[in-house]
């Protein structure tokens, strides 16, 4: 199996960076004026002490996430500040994503396509416009920075950066295995061992938290499912995002929208071919697969942002346009369809601007996409169970 173990040292163009920052501002800048929604209300009063307490005594071990809210809450409690903080994190994540794509593909054009495509994925919009989903943004920033450091002059920095990514959101819990394999393969055995220990420690912490607190969160309608049904449910959860990342059913606003996206996919398939000068980047393929396993818990696309980035880089590493006119038409169709999905996603979070002392509703069964709520109701009817919601402390 060939793999790119030494990504090229390519300097990002300042024009590309400026274009990406302008794109972020144009597409997401209005989110600074949004208010709070749903579980935002459970975080806007978190103090430093509460951040530590929740990190140690809740189902998910996310201390960096909780501490970020303690930080912003200690400064000023305002949705403008919280949304601006998220926008700044996203701009940094997009910049890092572009730099990584450039290193992995060795092409300025391919890197820009990856960064723009990832920015416009409808599910990438969630952490930008939904304050409580800051965990994804923190995970993006620290994990991307870890990847960049692994390819840099001081690869040891990737270890603490990856640890911070894990403590932001657990969707990258298996990604340290890819770092360990990479460093082992390149003869950096101590660093590989460090990532093995990091992986083991994080899994141990997650198992500890799950064993102590999962009963507070488990949905009653799932409690009595057989082992076979649970296994089938987990398998379907893992497969579904693989399909919906390619054909994003949850984000289509109607048949014309779906038709435009499918047309773009068909044109893309007809216009690209293998790059003769480069093998596929199997490191990114491995990371995409490792990042996909948390989907067995929930198939919602809002948790697969890092996985989607890895898939995009993997494809861009060995594919290139062969028919430029057709390729341009494909990008136009997919770009418009993706932007429509982003706009539809943002619409769910365009709540009025108000201060945190205003009353807010925290709904455990909240789904920002009708697709997932309707699917849940269908499965509940199929199982003959009522739509009981999970419990939160």
PDB file of C-alpha atoms in Angstrom, residues 48-339:
ATOM      1  CA  UNK A  48     -15.097  27.840  36.057  1.00  0.00           C
ATOM      2  CA  UNK A  49     -16.119  25.573  38.946  1.00  0.00           C
ATOM      3  CA  UNK A  50     -19.113  24.203  37.042  1.00  0.00           C
ATOM      4  CA  UNK A  51     -16.943  23.582  33.976  1.00  0.00           C
ATOM      5  CA  UNK A  52     -14.664  21.329  36.020  1.00  0.00           C
ATOM      6  CA  UNK A  53     -17.600  19.632  37.736  1.00  0.00           C
ATOM      7  CA  UNK A  54     -19.373  18.865  34.455  1.00  0.00           C
ATOM      8  CA  UNK A  55     -16.148  17.605  32.928  1.00  0.00           C
ATOM      9  CA  UNK A  56     -15.697  15.116  35.754  1.00  0.00           C
ATOM     10  CA  UNK A  57     -19.327  14.123  36.355  1.00  0.00           C
ATOM     11  CA  UNK A  58     -21.124  13.835  33.025  1.00  0.00           C
ATOM     12  CA  UNK A  59     -21.418  11.296  30.241  1.00  0.00           C
ATOM     13  CA  UNK A  60     -18.991  12.976  27.849  1.00  0.00           C
ATOM     14  CA  UNK A  61     -15.492  14.075  28.819  1.00  0.00           C
ATOM     15  CA  UNK A  62     -15.164  17.505  27.169  1.00  0.00           C
ATOM     16  CA  UNK A  63     -13.258  19.800  29.552  1.00  0.00           C
ATOM     17  CA  UNK A  64     -11.914  22.096  26.821  1.00  0.00           C
ATOM     18  CA  UNK A  65     -15.462  22.698  25.584  1.00  0.00           C
ATOM     19  CA  UNK A  66     -16.827  23.501  29.046  1.00  0.00           C
ATOM     20  CA  UNK A  67     -13.863  25.707  29.908  1.00  0.00           C
ATOM     21  CA  UNK A  68     -14.373  27.705  26.708  1.00  0.00           C
ATOM     22  CA  UNK A  69     -17.840  28.673  27.952  1.00  0.00           C
ATOM     23  CA  UNK A  70     -16.496  29.505  31.391  1.00  0.00           C
ATOM     24  CA  UNK A  71     -14.062  31.833  29.627  1.00  0.00           C
ATOM     25  CA  UNK A  72     -16.636  33.663  27.499  1.00  0.00           C
ATOM     26  CA  UNK A  73     -19.148  33.772  30.360  1.00  0.00           C
ATOM     27  CA  UNK A  74     -16.540  35.346  32.644  1.00  0.00           C
ATOM     28  CA  UNK A  75     -16.024  38.144  30.118  1.00  0.00           C
ATOM     29  CA  UNK A  76     -19.586  39.001  29.167  1.00  0.00           C
ATOM     30  CA  UNK A  77     -22.786  37.040  28.681  1.00  0.00           C
ATOM     31  CA  UNK A  78     -24.024  37.908  25.227  1.00  0.00           C
ATOM     32  CA  UNK A  79     -24.963  35.877  22.147  1.00  0.00           C
ATOM     33  CA  UNK A  80     -22.958  38.362  20.089  1.00  0.00           C
ATOM     34  CA  UNK A  81     -19.788  37.403  21.970  1.00  0.00           C
ATOM     35  CA  UNK A  82     -20.512  33.676  21.836  1.00  0.00           C
ATOM     36  CA  UNK A  83     -21.323  33.686  18.127  1.00  0.00           C
ATOM     37  CA  UNK A  84     -18.316  35.880  17.348  1.00  0.00           C
ATOM     38  CA  UNK A  85     -16.102  33.453  19.272  1.00  0.00           C
ATOM     39  CA  UNK A  86     -17.463  30.582  17.184  1.00  0.00           C
ATOM     40  CA  UNK A  87     -16.943  32.505  13.955  1.00  0.00           C
ATOM     41  CA  UNK A  88     -13.339  33.218  14.890  1.00  0.00           C
ATOM     42  CA  UNK A  89     -12.707  29.551  15.651  1.00  0.00           C
ATOM     43  CA  UNK A  90     -14.253  28.546  12.336  1.00  0.00           C
ATOM     44  CA  UNK A  91     -12.150  31.029  10.373  1.00  0.00           C
ATOM     45  CA  UNK A  92      -9.060  29.546  12.032  1.00  0.00           C
ATOM     46  CA  UNK A  93     -10.256  26.006  11.277  1.00  0.00           C
ATOM     47  CA  UNK A  94     -10.809  26.847   7.591  1.00  0.00           C
ATOM     48  CA  UNK A  95      -7.329  28.376   7.351  1.00  0.00           C
ATOM     49  CA  UNK A  96      -5.776  25.257   8.895  1.00  0.00           C
ATOM     50  CA  UNK A  97      -7.889  23.009   6.664  1.00  0.00           C
ATOM     51  CA  UNK A  98      -6.601  24.802   3.573  1.00  0.00           C
ATOM     52  CA  UNK A  99      -2.977  24.510   4.715  1.00  0.00           C
ATOM     53  CA  UNK A 100      -3.393  20.788   5.417  1.00  0.00           C
ATOM     54  CA  UNK A 101      -5.091  20.156   2.084  1.00  0.00           C
ATOM     55  CA  UNK A 102      -2.246  21.962   0.339  1.00  0.00           C
ATOM     56  CA  UNK A 103       0.366  19.818   2.068  1.00  0.00           C
ATOM     57  CA  UNK A 104      -1.457  16.575   1.384  1.00  0.00           C
ATOM     58  CA  UNK A 105      -2.382  17.233  -2.251  1.00  0.00           C
ATOM     59  CA  UNK A 106       0.588  19.327  -3.377  1.00  0.00           C
ATOM     60  CA  UNK A 107      -1.754  21.461  -5.476  1.00  0.00           C
ATOM     61  CA  UNK A 108      -2.911  25.018  -4.806  1.00  0.00           C
ATOM     62  CA  UNK A 109      -6.054  24.454  -6.846  1.00  0.00           C
ATOM     63  CA  UNK A 110      -6.957  21.142  -5.208  1.00  0.00           C
ATOM     64  CA  UNK A 111      -6.388  22.611  -1.742  1.00  0.00           C
ATOM     65  CA  UNK A 112      -8.685  25.526  -2.504  1.00  0.00           C
ATOM     66  CA  UNK A 113     -11.383  23.171  -3.811  1.00  0.00           C
ATOM     67  CA  UNK A 114     -11.138  21.118  -0.608  1.00  0.00           C
ATOM     68  CA  UNK A 115     -11.282  24.148   1.684  1.00  0.00           C
ATOM     69  CA  UNK A 116     -14.183  25.786  -0.162  1.00  0.00           C
ATOM     70  CA  UNK A 117     -16.053  22.501  -0.434  1.00  0.00           C
ATOM     71  CA  UNK A 118     -15.643  21.769   3.264  1.00  0.00           C
ATOM     72  CA  UNK A 119     -16.707  25.308   4.206  1.00  0.00           C
ATOM     73  CA  UNK A 120     -19.914  24.945   2.191  1.00  0.00           C
ATOM     74  CA  UNK A 121     -20.933  21.500   3.411  1.00  0.00           C
ATOM     75  CA  UNK A 122     -24.399  21.975   4.961  1.00  0.00           C
ATOM     76  CA  UNK A 123     -23.411  20.053   8.088  1.00  0.00           C
ATOM     77  CA  UNK A 124     -20.285  22.156   8.565  1.00  0.00           C
ATOM     78  CA  UNK A 125     -22.668  25.033   9.239  1.00  0.00           C
ATOM     79  CA  UNK A 126     -23.911  23.568  12.526  1.00  0.00           C
ATOM     80  CA  UNK A 127     -20.970  24.468  14.779  1.00  0.00           C
ATOM     81  CA  UNK A 128     -20.664  27.891  13.163  1.00  0.00           C
ATOM     82  CA  UNK A 129     -24.230  29.028  13.819  1.00  0.00           C
ATOM     83  CA  UNK A 130     -25.133  26.903  16.860  1.00  0.00           C
ATOM     84  CA  UNK A 131     -23.287  28.158  19.936  1.00  0.00           C
ATOM     85  CA  UNK A 132     -23.345  24.889  21.886  1.00  0.00           C
ATOM     86  CA  UNK A 133     -21.710  23.040  18.990  1.00  0.00           C
ATOM     87  CA  UNK A 134     -18.459  24.877  19.695  1.00  0.00           C
ATOM     88  CA  UNK A 135     -17.061  21.474  20.673  1.00  0.00           C
ATOM     89  CA  UNK A 136     -16.723  20.641  16.964  1.00  0.00           C
ATOM     90  CA  UNK A 137     -14.889  23.879  16.229  1.00  0.00           C
ATOM     91  CA  UNK A 138     -12.417  23.337  19.058  1.00  0.00           C
ATOM     92  CA  UNK A 139     -11.889  19.765  17.905  1.00  0.00           C
ATOM     93  CA  UNK A 140     -11.304  20.939  14.309  1.00  0.00           C
ATOM     94  CA  UNK A 141      -8.743  23.541  15.355  1.00  0.00           C
ATOM     95  CA  UNK A 142      -6.721  21.306  17.675  1.00  0.00           C
ATOM     96  CA  UNK A 143      -6.867  18.204  15.476  1.00  0.00           C
ATOM     97  CA  UNK A 144      -5.944  20.137  12.328  1.00  0.00           C
ATOM     98  CA  UNK A 145      -3.111  21.784  14.262  1.00  0.00           C
ATOM     99  CA  UNK A 146      -1.945  18.342  15.417  1.00  0.00           C
ATOM    100  CA  UNK A 147      -1.879  17.121  11.822  1.00  0.00           C
ATOM    101  CA  UNK A 148       0.057  20.194  10.730  1.00  0.00           C
ATOM    102  CA  UNK A 149       2.559  19.729  13.561  1.00  0.00           C
ATOM    103  CA  UNK A 150       3.046  16.059  12.708  1.00  0.00           C
ATOM    104  CA  UNK A 151       4.316  17.142   9.295  1.00  0.00           C
ATOM    105  CA  UNK A 152       6.389  20.019  10.672  1.00  0.00           C
ATOM    106  CA  UNK A 153       9.786  20.537  12.257  1.00  0.00           C
ATOM    107  CA  UNK A 154       8.495  19.804  15.785  1.00  0.00           C
ATOM    108  CA  UNK A 155       6.268  16.741  15.435  1.00  0.00           C
ATOM    109  CA  UNK A 156       6.121  16.225  19.213  1.00  0.00           C
ATOM    110  CA  UNK A 157       3.693  19.146  19.401  1.00  0.00           C
ATOM    111  CA  UNK A 158       1.095  16.990  17.688  1.00  0.00           C
ATOM    112  CA  UNK A 159       0.680  14.941  20.882  1.00  0.00           C
ATOM    113  CA  UNK A 160      -0.578  17.689  23.244  1.00  0.00           C
ATOM    114  CA  UNK A 161      -2.588  19.258  20.425  1.00  0.00           C
ATOM    115  CA  UNK A 162      -4.325  15.956  19.715  1.00  0.00           C
ATOM    116  CA  UNK A 163      -5.014  15.586  23.437  1.00  0.00           C
ATOM    117  CA  UNK A 164      -6.770  18.967  23.401  1.00  0.00           C
ATOM    118  CA  UNK A 165      -8.774  17.850  20.362  1.00  0.00           C
ATOM    119  CA  UNK A 166      -9.892  14.711  22.203  1.00  0.00           C
ATOM    120  CA  UNK A 167     -10.903  16.785  25.227  1.00  0.00           C
ATOM    121  CA  UNK A 168     -13.015  19.009  22.976  1.00  0.00           C
ATOM    122  CA  UNK A 169     -15.114  16.291  21.332  1.00  0.00           C
ATOM    123  CA  UNK A 170     -14.783  12.524  21.285  1.00  0.00           C
ATOM    124  CA  UNK A 171     -15.649  12.036  17.600  1.00  0.00           C
ATOM    125  CA  UNK A 172     -11.899  11.800  16.920  1.00  0.00           C
ATOM    126  CA  UNK A 173     -11.316   9.297  19.721  1.00  0.00           C
ATOM    127  CA  UNK A 174      -9.717   6.716  17.397  1.00  0.00           C
ATOM    128  CA  UNK A 175      -7.686   9.142  15.285  1.00  0.00           C
ATOM    129  CA  UNK A 176      -4.597   8.870  17.573  1.00  0.00           C
ATOM    130  CA  UNK A 177      -4.187   5.352  16.167  1.00  0.00           C
ATOM    131  CA  UNK A 178      -3.445   6.875  12.748  1.00  0.00           C
ATOM    132  CA  UNK A 179      -0.826   9.168  14.293  1.00  0.00           C
ATOM    133  CA  UNK A 180       0.759   6.214  16.099  1.00  0.00           C
ATOM    134  CA  UNK A 181       0.936   4.202  12.876  1.00  0.00           C
ATOM    135  CA  UNK A 182       2.404   7.125  10.952  1.00  0.00           C
ATOM    136  CA  UNK A 183       5.142   7.817  13.520  1.00  0.00           C
ATOM    137  CA  UNK A 184       5.939   4.114  13.891  1.00  0.00           C
ATOM    138  CA  UNK A 185       6.309   3.807  10.140  1.00  0.00           C
ATOM    139  CA  UNK A 186       8.698   6.765  10.015  1.00  0.00           C
ATOM    140  CA  UNK A 187      10.868   5.457  12.859  1.00  0.00           C
ATOM    141  CA  UNK A 188       9.647   7.884  15.545  1.00  0.00           C
ATOM    142  CA  UNK A 189       8.856   5.089  17.984  1.00  0.00           C
ATOM    143  CA  UNK A 190       8.683   7.164  21.184  1.00  0.00           C
ATOM    144  CA  UNK A 191       6.149   9.520  19.652  1.00  0.00           C
ATOM    145  CA  UNK A 192       4.183   6.544  18.325  1.00  0.00           C
ATOM    146  CA  UNK A 193       4.146   5.102  21.841  1.00  0.00           C
ATOM    147  CA  UNK A 194       2.924   8.425  23.193  1.00  0.00           C
ATOM    148  CA  UNK A 195      -0.076   8.329  20.864  1.00  0.00           C
ATOM    149  CA  UNK A 196      -0.833   4.736  21.865  1.00  0.00           C
ATOM    150  CA  UNK A 197      -0.856   5.816  25.522  1.00  0.00           C
ATOM    151  CA  UNK A 198      -3.019   8.834  24.662  1.00  0.00           C
ATOM    152  CA  UNK A 199      -5.504   6.599  22.857  1.00  0.00           C
ATOM    153  CA  UNK A 200      -5.626   4.113  25.740  1.00  0.00           C
ATOM    154  CA  UNK A 201      -6.005   6.831  28.377  1.00  0.00           C
ATOM    155  CA  UNK A 202      -8.786   8.605  26.503  1.00  0.00           C
ATOM    156  CA  UNK A 203     -10.727   5.389  25.885  1.00  0.00           C
ATOM    157  CA  UNK A 204     -10.364   4.473  29.569  1.00  0.00           C
ATOM    158  CA  UNK A 205     -11.731   7.874  30.622  1.00  0.00           C
ATOM    159  CA  UNK A 206     -14.642   7.622  28.186  1.00  0.00           C
ATOM    160  CA  UNK A 207     -15.502   4.108  29.378  1.00  0.00           C
ATOM    161  CA  UNK A 208     -15.367   5.293  32.984  1.00  0.00           C
ATOM    162  CA  UNK A 209     -17.744   8.171  32.275  1.00  0.00           C
ATOM    163  CA  UNK A 210     -20.075   5.952  30.265  1.00  0.00           C
ATOM    164  CA  UNK A 211     -20.260   3.280  32.967  1.00  0.00           C
ATOM    165  CA  UNK A 212     -21.153   5.869  35.611  1.00  0.00           C
ATOM    166  CA  UNK A 213     -23.490   8.213  33.753  1.00  0.00           C
ATOM    167  CA  UNK A 214     -25.045   6.486  30.727  1.00  0.00           C
ATOM    168  CA  UNK A 215     -28.311   5.710  32.552  1.00  0.00           C
ATOM    169  CA  UNK A 216     -28.989   9.449  32.828  1.00  0.00           C
ATOM    170  CA  UNK A 217     -28.967   9.796  29.046  1.00  0.00           C
ATOM    171  CA  UNK A 218     -30.184   6.522  27.589  1.00  0.00           C
ATOM    172  CA  UNK A 219     -33.524   6.815  25.832  1.00  0.00           C
ATOM    173  CA  UNK A 220     -36.124   4.581  27.523  1.00  0.00           C
ATOM    174  CA  UNK A 221     -37.428   3.348  24.163  1.00  0.00           C
ATOM    175  CA  UNK A 222     -33.986   1.814  23.481  1.00  0.00           C
ATOM    176  CA  UNK A 223     -33.469   0.220  26.880  1.00  0.00           C
ATOM    177  CA  UNK A 224     -35.157  -3.121  26.124  1.00  0.00           C
ATOM    178  CA  UNK A 225     -33.926  -3.706  22.595  1.00  0.00           C
ATOM    179  CA  UNK A 226     -32.332  -7.073  21.950  1.00  0.00           C
ATOM    180  CA  UNK A 227     -28.616  -7.396  21.285  1.00  0.00           C
ATOM    181  CA  UNK A 228     -29.308  -8.268  17.640  1.00  0.00           C
ATOM    182  CA  UNK A 229     -31.493  -5.197  17.106  1.00  0.00           C
ATOM    183  CA  UNK A 230     -28.935  -2.972  18.822  1.00  0.00           C
ATOM    184  CA  UNK A 231     -26.165  -4.360  16.597  1.00  0.00           C
ATOM    185  CA  UNK A 232     -28.254  -3.845  13.458  1.00  0.00           C
ATOM    186  CA  UNK A 233     -29.091  -0.318  14.597  1.00  0.00           C
ATOM    187  CA  UNK A 234     -25.413   0.498  15.174  1.00  0.00           C
ATOM    188  CA  UNK A 235     -24.430  -0.932  11.780  1.00  0.00           C
ATOM    189  CA  UNK A 236     -27.096   1.104  10.009  1.00  0.00           C
ATOM    190  CA  UNK A 237     -25.928   4.209  11.860  1.00  0.00           C
ATOM    191  CA  UNK A 238     -22.384   3.644  10.630  1.00  0.00           C
ATOM    192  CA  UNK A 239     -23.426   3.121   6.995  1.00  0.00           C
ATOM    193  CA  UNK A 240     -26.010   5.902   6.752  1.00  0.00           C
ATOM    194  CA  UNK A 241     -23.589   8.872   7.037  1.00  0.00           C
ATOM    195  CA  UNK A 242     -21.372   7.290   4.380  1.00  0.00           C
ATOM    196  CA  UNK A 243     -24.325   7.573   2.010  1.00  0.00           C
ATOM    197  CA  UNK A 244     -25.711  10.906   3.181  1.00  0.00           C
ATOM    198  CA  UNK A 245     -22.331  12.639   2.953  1.00  0.00           C
ATOM    199  CA  UNK A 246     -22.428  11.855  -0.769  1.00  0.00           C
ATOM    200  CA  UNK A 247     -26.162  12.419  -1.211  1.00  0.00           C
ATOM    201  CA  UNK A 248     -27.183  14.693   1.687  1.00  0.00           C
ATOM    202  CA  UNK A 249     -30.830  13.728   1.992  1.00  0.00           C
ATOM    203  CA  UNK A 250     -31.317  15.537   5.340  1.00  0.00           C
ATOM    204  CA  UNK A 251     -30.490  18.882   3.731  1.00  0.00           C
ATOM    205  CA  UNK A 252     -32.470  18.796   0.492  1.00  0.00           C
ATOM    206  CA  UNK A 253     -35.199  21.427   0.467  1.00  0.00           C
ATOM    207  CA  UNK A 254     -37.129  19.795  -2.376  1.00  0.00           C
ATOM    208  CA  UNK A 255     -36.868  17.785  -5.571  1.00  0.00           C
ATOM    209  CA  UNK A 256     -35.203  20.583  -7.614  1.00  0.00           C
ATOM    210  CA  UNK A 257     -32.520  20.889  -4.938  1.00  0.00           C
ATOM    211  CA  UNK A 258     -31.922  17.127  -4.943  1.00  0.00           C
ATOM    212  CA  UNK A 259     -31.866  17.021  -8.752  1.00  0.00           C
ATOM    213  CA  UNK A 260     -29.280  19.813  -8.906  1.00  0.00           C
ATOM    214  CA  UNK A 261     -27.015  17.976  -6.469  1.00  0.00           C
ATOM    215  CA  UNK A 262     -27.336  14.660  -8.300  1.00  0.00           C
ATOM    216  CA  UNK A 263     -26.616  16.397 -11.612  1.00  0.00           C
ATOM    217  CA  UNK A 264     -23.481  17.881 -10.082  1.00  0.00           C
ATOM    218  CA  UNK A 265     -22.340  14.450  -8.877  1.00  0.00           C
ATOM    219  CA  UNK A 266     -22.917  12.938 -12.322  1.00  0.00           C
ATOM    220  CA  UNK A 267     -20.964  15.729 -14.037  1.00  0.00           C
ATOM    221  CA  UNK A 268     -18.181  15.400 -11.482  1.00  0.00           C
ATOM    222  CA  UNK A 269     -17.877  11.654 -12.056  1.00  0.00           C
ATOM    223  CA  UNK A 270     -17.719  12.254 -15.821  1.00  0.00           C
ATOM    224  CA  UNK A 271     -15.050  14.946 -15.613  1.00  0.00           C
ATOM    225  CA  UNK A 272     -12.368  13.612 -13.248  1.00  0.00           C
ATOM    226  CA  UNK A 273      -9.663  10.987 -13.492  1.00  0.00           C
ATOM    227  CA  UNK A 274      -6.584   9.667 -11.720  1.00  0.00           C
ATOM    228  CA  UNK A 275      -3.560  11.909 -11.236  1.00  0.00           C
ATOM    229  CA  UNK A 276      -0.625  10.005 -12.744  1.00  0.00           C
ATOM    230  CA  UNK A 277       1.909  11.807 -10.571  1.00  0.00           C
ATOM    231  CA  UNK A 278       0.523  10.895  -7.128  1.00  0.00           C
ATOM    232  CA  UNK A 279      -0.776   7.829  -5.281  1.00  0.00           C
ATOM    233  CA  UNK A 280      -3.888   8.107  -3.093  1.00  0.00           C
ATOM    234  CA  UNK A 281      -3.272   9.518   0.378  1.00  0.00           C
ATOM    235  CA  UNK A 282      -4.065   6.423   2.435  1.00  0.00           C
ATOM    236  CA  UNK A 283      -3.232   8.238   5.677  1.00  0.00           C
ATOM    237  CA  UNK A 284      -6.305  10.419   5.165  1.00  0.00           C
ATOM    238  CA  UNK A 285      -8.392   7.413   4.157  1.00  0.00           C
ATOM    239  CA  UNK A 286      -7.463   5.714   7.427  1.00  0.00           C
ATOM    240  CA  UNK A 287      -8.340   8.832   9.408  1.00  0.00           C
ATOM    241  CA  UNK A 288     -11.703   9.093   7.642  1.00  0.00           C
ATOM    242  CA  UNK A 289     -12.536   5.499   8.536  1.00  0.00           C
ATOM    243  CA  UNK A 290     -11.396   5.906  12.147  1.00  0.00           C
ATOM    244  CA  UNK A 291     -13.418   9.111  12.475  1.00  0.00           C
ATOM    245  CA  UNK A 292     -16.517   7.352  11.117  1.00  0.00           C
ATOM    246  CA  UNK A 293     -16.947   4.895  13.987  1.00  0.00           C
ATOM    247  CA  UNK A 294     -18.627   7.328  16.444  1.00  0.00           C
ATOM    248  CA  UNK A 295     -21.507   7.418  13.945  1.00  0.00           C
ATOM    249  CA  UNK A 296     -22.680   4.097  15.402  1.00  0.00           C
ATOM    250  CA  UNK A 297     -24.070   6.219  18.247  1.00  0.00           C
ATOM    251  CA  UNK A 298     -25.894   8.707  16.034  1.00  0.00           C
ATOM    252  CA  UNK A 299     -25.982   8.966  12.225  1.00  0.00           C
ATOM    253  CA  UNK A 300     -26.527  12.716  12.207  1.00  0.00           C
ATOM    254  CA  UNK A 301     -24.177  14.437   9.798  1.00  0.00           C
ATOM    255  CA  UNK A 302     -23.470  17.270  12.218  1.00  0.00           C
ATOM    256  CA  UNK A 303     -20.864  15.045  13.949  1.00  0.00           C
ATOM    257  CA  UNK A 304     -18.903  14.035  10.820  1.00  0.00           C
ATOM    258  CA  UNK A 305     -17.172  17.308   9.949  1.00  0.00           C
ATOM    259  CA  UNK A 306     -13.653  15.981  10.480  1.00  0.00           C
ATOM    260  CA  UNK A 307     -14.465  12.760   8.644  1.00  0.00           C
ATOM    261  CA  UNK A 308     -15.796  14.750   5.673  1.00  0.00           C
ATOM    262  CA  UNK A 309     -12.602  16.783   5.509  1.00  0.00           C
ATOM    263  CA  UNK A 310     -10.532  13.583   5.419  1.00  0.00           C
ATOM    264  CA  UNK A 311     -12.660  12.172   2.587  1.00  0.00           C
ATOM    265  CA  UNK A 312     -12.278  15.376   0.571  1.00  0.00           C
ATOM    266  CA  UNK A 313      -8.492  15.412   0.973  1.00  0.00           C
ATOM    267  CA  UNK A 314      -8.263  11.712   0.146  1.00  0.00           C
ATOM    268  CA  UNK A 315     -10.167  12.185  -3.108  1.00  0.00           C
ATOM    269  CA  UNK A 316      -8.290  15.360  -4.034  1.00  0.00           C
ATOM    270  CA  UNK A 317      -4.956  13.622  -3.446  1.00  0.00           C
ATOM    271  CA  UNK A 318      -5.259  11.393  -6.513  1.00  0.00           C
ATOM    272  CA  UNK A 319      -8.123  12.787  -8.617  1.00  0.00           C
ATOM    273  CA  UNK A 320      -7.967  15.735 -10.997  1.00  0.00           C
ATOM    274  CA  UNK A 321     -10.220  17.293 -13.660  1.00  0.00           C
ATOM    275  CA  UNK A 322      -9.902  15.876 -17.174  1.00  0.00           C
ATOM    276  CA  UNK A 323     -12.704  17.802 -18.848  1.00  0.00           C
ATOM    277  CA  UNK A 324     -12.441  21.292 -17.430  1.00  0.00           C
ATOM    278  CA  UNK A 325     -15.697  22.631 -18.851  1.00  0.00           C
ATOM    279  CA  UNK A 326     -17.693  19.712 -17.460  1.00  0.00           C
ATOM    280  CA  UNK A 327     -15.774  19.932 -14.190  1.00  0.00           C
ATOM    281  CA  UNK A 328     -16.651  23.610 -13.905  1.00  0.00           C
ATOM    282  CA  UNK A 329     -20.325  22.847 -14.477  1.00  0.00           C
ATOM    283  CA  UNK A 330     -20.151  20.146 -11.805  1.00  0.00           C
ATOM    284  CA  UNK A 331     -18.644  22.555  -9.289  1.00  0.00           C
ATOM    285  CA  UNK A 332     -21.296  25.150 -10.106  1.00  0.00           C
ATOM    286  CA  UNK A 333     -24.142  22.676  -9.522  1.00  0.00           C
ATOM    287  CA  UNK A 334     -22.646  21.262  -6.330  1.00  0.00           C
ATOM    288  CA  UNK A 335     -21.721  24.712  -5.045  1.00  0.00           C
ATOM    289  CA  UNK A 336     -25.238  26.098  -5.483  1.00  0.00           C
ATOM    290  CA  UNK A 337     -26.787  22.951  -3.987  1.00  0.00           C
ATOM    291  CA  UNK A 338     -24.433  23.050  -0.991  1.00  0.00           C
ATOM    292  CA  UNK A 339     -25.029  26.742  -0.408  1.00  0.00           C
TER     293      UNK A 339
END
